Amino acid sequence: MRVSVPGKLLLFGEHAAVFGYPAVGMALSRGLTVALQPSKTADATSQPLTIEIGDTKEIPDTVIQRFVAHIETVARSFALSPLAGAITVTSELPIGSGFGSSAALCTAIARLLAPNSRDPHTTWRIAHELERFFHGTPSGIDTGLTTLGGVQAFHFEASDAPRRSNPSVDYAPLPATVAVHLPDCVLTVGSIPRERSTKELVALVGEQRRRAPDTVDAMLSQLGALGETLLRGDSTDSADHTVSFGRAASEAQTILRELGVSTSKLDEILEIGVKAGAVGGKLSGAGGGGAFYLVCAGEEEASRVRRGIEPVVTGAGGTVFSVATGR
Ligand code: MEV
């Protein structure tokens, strides 16, 4: 059985969502494929699950074995049959770069665990539980995008107020989603290798919030609110909407930088992109390097921006591509 799942690009609300503030993101056309070769015997205990992730040597066997054990625990908690056989993962996404490779893997495994489930929310819930392996307190937005696809805004229930005061205990239900129309524009998207993991970056923001709750909550709330810019699309001319989108992205980037989740290389790339003609841009995902996007009015601007940033991005060991948005 083969399952293909898209990657994701968070547009707004990373880190904010972990504490119950809104977020917006989109599924990417590139993603990850998981193929399961079932074991010949019906006895899952004598034929344990194995997972091979492309030609990636970066993921130690011990981590994969712990993930396999986590898959078993999640299967049991949903009363699903355990998986047995050999899983091979091939990815068009750079692994661990903010494009949702781990969320896409969790969604694909959730589909293997519950192949007959017609309810995407069931798949999302299973994927969300699987994603806890990668960082204990996922907000659910990454697996939401890789499961539901499209462009989605996420809103956590008002009953979560005063937000998720103890994010190490996930009391929050999965957020509600609303499909979003993006303005007609082109995103120049890329990623550079990460200096820190999502888990470390989420912990860093949590630590700052413990030290200065009011200041950090105001920053997280603003990060969530900036995403609302995208929800005004239906009442705004597309060119104006693109400008607001780009400006909101740069404003979010300033806050993310203040929170310490950007890097000087990301800041440099975004600055070059804006000088080359992008309306604005920001990191996407947990940061610490990783994914970013620059909002461009059209193809011509996007090519100029791409030409401008490519030497720095590739020099840092990263990649660049374009994503056209629109209705
Ligand atoms: C990571 O792609 C997004 C974070 O907000 C974590 C999460 O929402 O689970 C940093």
XYZ file of C-alpha atoms and ligand atoms in Angstrom:
337
model
C 0.000 0.000 0.000
C 1.313 3.456 -0.967
C 0.196 6.761 0.509
C 1.287 10.212 -0.714
C 0.834 13.223 1.519
C 1.611 16.907 0.865
C 4.091 18.970 2.830
C 3.034 22.295 4.322
C 4.049 25.912 4.427
C 2.952 27.831 7.497
C 2.048 31.362 6.490
C 1.311 32.829 9.933
C 1.023 31.783 13.548
C 3.931 29.397 14.151
C 4.780 29.261 17.855
C 1.630 31.286 18.561
C -0.510 28.210 17.778
C 1.291 26.159 20.450
C -0.313 28.546 22.976
C -3.751 28.606 21.391
C -3.478 31.657 19.113
C -4.671 31.404 15.487
C -2.548 30.301 12.542
C -2.781 30.051 8.739
C -0.945 27.697 6.417
C -1.099 25.919 3.082
C -0.408 22.421 1.809
C 2.396 22.226 -0.775
C 2.222 20.374 -4.077
C 5.397 18.490 -3.128
C 5.303 15.965 -0.331
C 6.235 12.533 0.889
C 5.288 8.976 -0.080
C 5.143 6.028 2.259
C 5.003 2.467 0.905
C 4.134 -0.434 3.202
C 5.211 -3.910 2.206
C 3.133 -6.003 4.622
C 4.895 -8.900 6.345
C 4.012 -12.380 5.128
C 2.986 -13.705 8.558
C -0.131 -12.456 10.271
C 1.742 -12.343 13.583
C 2.688 -8.694 14.073
C 4.779 -9.429 17.163
C 7.150 -11.810 15.368
C 7.412 -9.478 12.329
C 7.914 -6.017 13.757
C 7.554 -2.865 11.696
C 10.685 -1.450 10.056
C 10.976 2.041 8.585
C 13.548 3.136 6.032
C 13.644 6.851 5.313
C 15.089 7.417 1.810
C 18.831 7.765 1.803
C 18.821 9.854 4.975
C 21.641 8.844 7.257
C 20.836 11.655 9.703
C 18.116 9.763 11.556
C 19.720 7.234 13.917
C 18.227 3.715 14.105
C 17.449 4.195 17.796
C 15.164 7.144 16.938
C 13.377 5.101 14.277
C 12.919 2.238 16.764
C 11.422 4.623 19.339
C 9.091 6.015 16.652
C 7.989 2.452 15.787
C 7.209 1.879 19.482
C 5.232 5.155 19.542
C 3.237 4.051 16.461
C 2.325 0.860 18.335
C 1.209 2.836 21.404
C -0.936 5.172 19.289
C -2.464 2.243 17.358
C -3.376 0.616 20.666
C -4.905 3.830 22.051
C -7.192 4.069 18.982
C -7.922 0.308 19.110
C -6.355 -0.134 15.647
C -4.431 -3.182 14.435
C -0.676 -2.685 14.671
C 1.288 -2.284 11.423
C 3.634 -5.088 10.467
C 6.036 -5.107 7.543
C 8.526 -2.780 5.920
C 7.777 0.907 5.390
C 9.845 2.860 2.885
C 9.612 6.644 2.954
C 10.581 8.777 -0.036
C 10.427 12.520 0.354
C 10.415 15.467 -2.041
C 10.684 17.680 1.040
C 13.953 18.424 2.724
C 13.663 16.428 6.003
C 13.267 18.480 9.180
C 13.317 21.863 7.443
C 9.911 23.286 8.296
C 8.032 21.947 5.250
C 6.164 19.425 7.360
C 8.115 16.241 6.610
C 7.371 14.846 10.089
C 3.696 15.919 9.950
C 3.354 14.372 6.465
C 4.956 11.157 7.741
C 2.497 11.087 10.657
C -0.476 11.654 8.326
C 0.735 8.908 5.977
C 1.155 6.456 8.874
C -2.275 7.452 10.235
C -3.723 6.569 6.793
C -1.967 3.188 6.898
C -3.294 2.561 10.402
C -6.878 3.509 9.512
C -7.123 2.922 5.728
C -10.916 2.752 5.759
C -11.497 5.931 7.720
C -13.492 8.363 5.602
C -13.395 11.097 8.196
C -10.317 13.298 7.712
C -10.660 14.452 11.329
C -10.050 10.887 12.536
C -6.901 10.706 10.416
C -5.865 14.131 11.717
C -6.395 13.069 15.352
C -4.255 9.925 14.860
C -1.569 11.916 13.020
C -1.600 14.492 15.824
C -0.974 11.791 18.436
C 1.829 10.363 16.285
C 3.379 13.839 15.940
C 3.867 14.064 19.698
C 6.881 11.839 19.128
C 8.670 14.646 17.266
C 7.867 17.407 19.743
C 5.726 16.679 22.744
C 3.271 19.592 22.390
C 2.274 19.969 18.743
C -0.551 22.432 18.191
C -2.038 20.231 15.464
C -1.684 22.810 12.684
C 1.055 20.944 10.799
C -0.813 17.628 10.724
C -4.008 19.613 9.985
C -2.439 20.964 6.795
C -0.894 17.659 5.719
C -4.200 15.852 6.359
C -6.787 18.357 5.106
C -4.711 20.020 2.334
C -5.566 23.410 0.806
C -5.104 26.732 2.589
C -6.500 26.693 6.116
C -6.895 29.067 9.029
C -6.847 27.430 12.460
C -8.746 28.784 15.443
C -8.509 27.275 18.887
C -11.598 27.323 21.064
C -12.204 30.448 23.125
C -12.629 28.089 26.074
C -8.859 27.602 26.013
C -8.499 31.054 27.558
C -6.301 32.047 29.266
C -4.578 30.041 26.563
C -2.826 26.793 27.128
C -1.222 27.766 30.409
C 0.560 24.433 30.671
C 1.403 23.370 27.128
C 3.211 20.276 28.392
C -0.281 18.933 29.058
C -2.313 19.151 25.901
C -5.830 19.865 27.070
C -6.750 21.598 23.863
C -8.911 19.908 21.258
C -7.753 20.160 17.670
C -8.421 23.637 16.308
C -11.378 24.497 14.097
C -10.458 25.169 10.456
C -11.688 27.625 7.831
C -10.597 27.454 4.178
C -8.775 30.642 3.108
C -8.435 32.290 -0.322
C -4.976 33.659 -0.871
C -4.426 36.650 -3.142
C -3.144 35.939 -6.634
C 0.603 36.138 -6.078
C 3.750 34.038 -6.207
C 5.641 32.895 -3.143
C 9.366 32.394 -3.461
C 9.893 29.602 -0.996
C 13.084 28.036 0.269
C 14.851 26.479 3.184
C 18.307 26.373 4.693
C 19.630 23.751 7.121
C 18.409 24.155 10.669
C 20.559 25.002 13.640
C 17.963 23.822 16.186
C 15.080 21.362 16.261
C 11.374 22.241 16.517
C 11.365 20.750 20.011
C 14.198 23.060 21.152
C 12.634 26.128 19.535
C 9.184 25.462 21.020
C 10.864 24.994 24.420
C 12.784 28.267 23.946
C 9.575 30.231 23.362
C 7.907 28.435 26.305
C 10.817 29.409 28.560
C 10.587 33.063 27.499
C 6.863 33.001 28.131
C 7.424 31.655 31.637
C 9.903 34.482 32.328
C 7.855 37.337 30.836
C 4.286 36.062 30.316
C 2.653 39.392 29.486
C 5.245 40.539 26.964
C 5.526 37.180 25.239
C 1.756 36.620 25.176
C 1.349 40.041 23.534
C 3.904 39.003 20.876
C 2.238 35.612 20.308
C -1.178 37.234 20.131
C 0.117 39.676 17.504
C 1.629 36.767 15.516
C -1.796 35.119 15.538
C -3.595 38.349 14.623
C -1.314 39.037 11.627
C -2.662 35.894 9.970
C -6.126 37.442 10.018
C -4.851 39.759 7.222
C -5.309 36.795 4.902
C -8.935 36.274 5.889
C -9.953 39.642 4.433
C -9.306 38.447 0.876
C -12.912 38.354 -0.265
C -13.424 42.051 0.389
C -10.062 43.276 -0.933
C -8.616 43.842 -4.394
C -6.018 41.084 -5.053
C -3.082 43.505 -5.547
C -3.864 45.304 -2.261
C -4.340 41.959 -0.582
C -0.878 40.852 -1.776
C 0.640 44.019 -0.326
C -1.073 43.479 3.047
C 0.009 39.820 3.002
C 3.660 40.720 2.357
C 3.700 43.508 4.936
C 2.090 41.308 7.566
C 4.711 38.633 6.819
C 7.566 41.088 7.427
C 5.901 42.317 10.607
C 5.585 38.728 11.845
C 9.247 38.160 10.991
C 10.251 41.097 13.227
C 8.399 39.485 16.149
C 9.807 36.017 15.420
C 13.301 37.545 15.358
C 12.648 39.206 18.737
C 11.506 35.834 20.083
C 14.916 34.449 19.058
C 13.650 31.849 16.578
C 15.136 33.425 13.422
C 18.821 33.283 12.484
C 21.116 35.910 10.958
C 21.228 33.873 7.709
C 17.416 33.812 7.455
C 17.271 37.554 8.167
C 19.907 38.177 5.483
C 18.013 36.093 2.878
C 14.723 37.861 3.619
C 16.395 41.275 3.416
C 17.958 40.425 0.031
C 14.564 39.148 -1.162
C 12.787 42.360 -0.201
C 15.515 44.476 -1.842
C 15.096 42.360 -5.001
C 11.374 43.201 -5.161
C 9.410 41.000 -2.719
C 6.651 42.775 -0.800
C 7.712 41.040 2.394
C 8.640 37.706 3.849
C 9.220 35.603 6.919
C 10.449 32.319 8.224
C 7.920 29.488 8.122
C 7.650 26.770 10.750
C 9.670 26.596 13.925
C 12.652 28.619 12.584
C 16.284 28.210 13.671
C 17.037 28.190 9.915
C 14.645 26.018 7.928
C 11.822 27.199 5.688
C 10.956 30.750 4.646
C 8.813 32.501 2.040
C 8.823 35.855 0.250
C 5.575 37.316 -1.122
C 5.955 38.472 -4.756
C 3.355 40.291 -6.853
C 3.895 38.072 -9.918
C 6.204 35.674 -11.778
C 8.588 38.406 -12.918
C 9.155 39.710 -9.390
C 9.465 36.135 -8.092
C 12.228 35.320 -10.637
C 14.127 38.473 -9.651
C 13.777 37.576 -5.973
C 14.841 34.021 -6.646
C 17.921 35.158 -8.586
C 18.759 37.538 -5.739
C 18.579 35.027 -2.902
C 19.705 31.839 -4.662
C 23.489 32.317 -4.188
C 23.090 32.866 -0.424
C 20.565 30.040 -0.019
C 22.536 27.478 -2.004
C 25.784 28.711 -0.398
C 24.185 27.845 2.951
C 23.275 24.353 1.656
C 19.593 25.159 1.011
C 17.072 25.130 -1.854
C 14.606 27.617 -3.437
C 11.383 27.076 -5.400
C 8.188 28.984 -6.267
C 4.565 28.462 -5.330
C 1.781 30.205 -7.263
C -1.259 31.031 -5.151
C -4.663 32.404 -6.173
C -8.196 31.345 -6.713
C 6.078 24.084 13.520
O 5.887 23.856 12.124
C 5.018 25.001 14.037
C 5.100 25.298 15.539
O 4.119 26.286 15.800
C 4.822 24.067 16.361
C 3.359 23.631 16.342
O 2.496 24.416 16.021
O 3.124 22.475 16.706
C 6.451 25.872 15.926
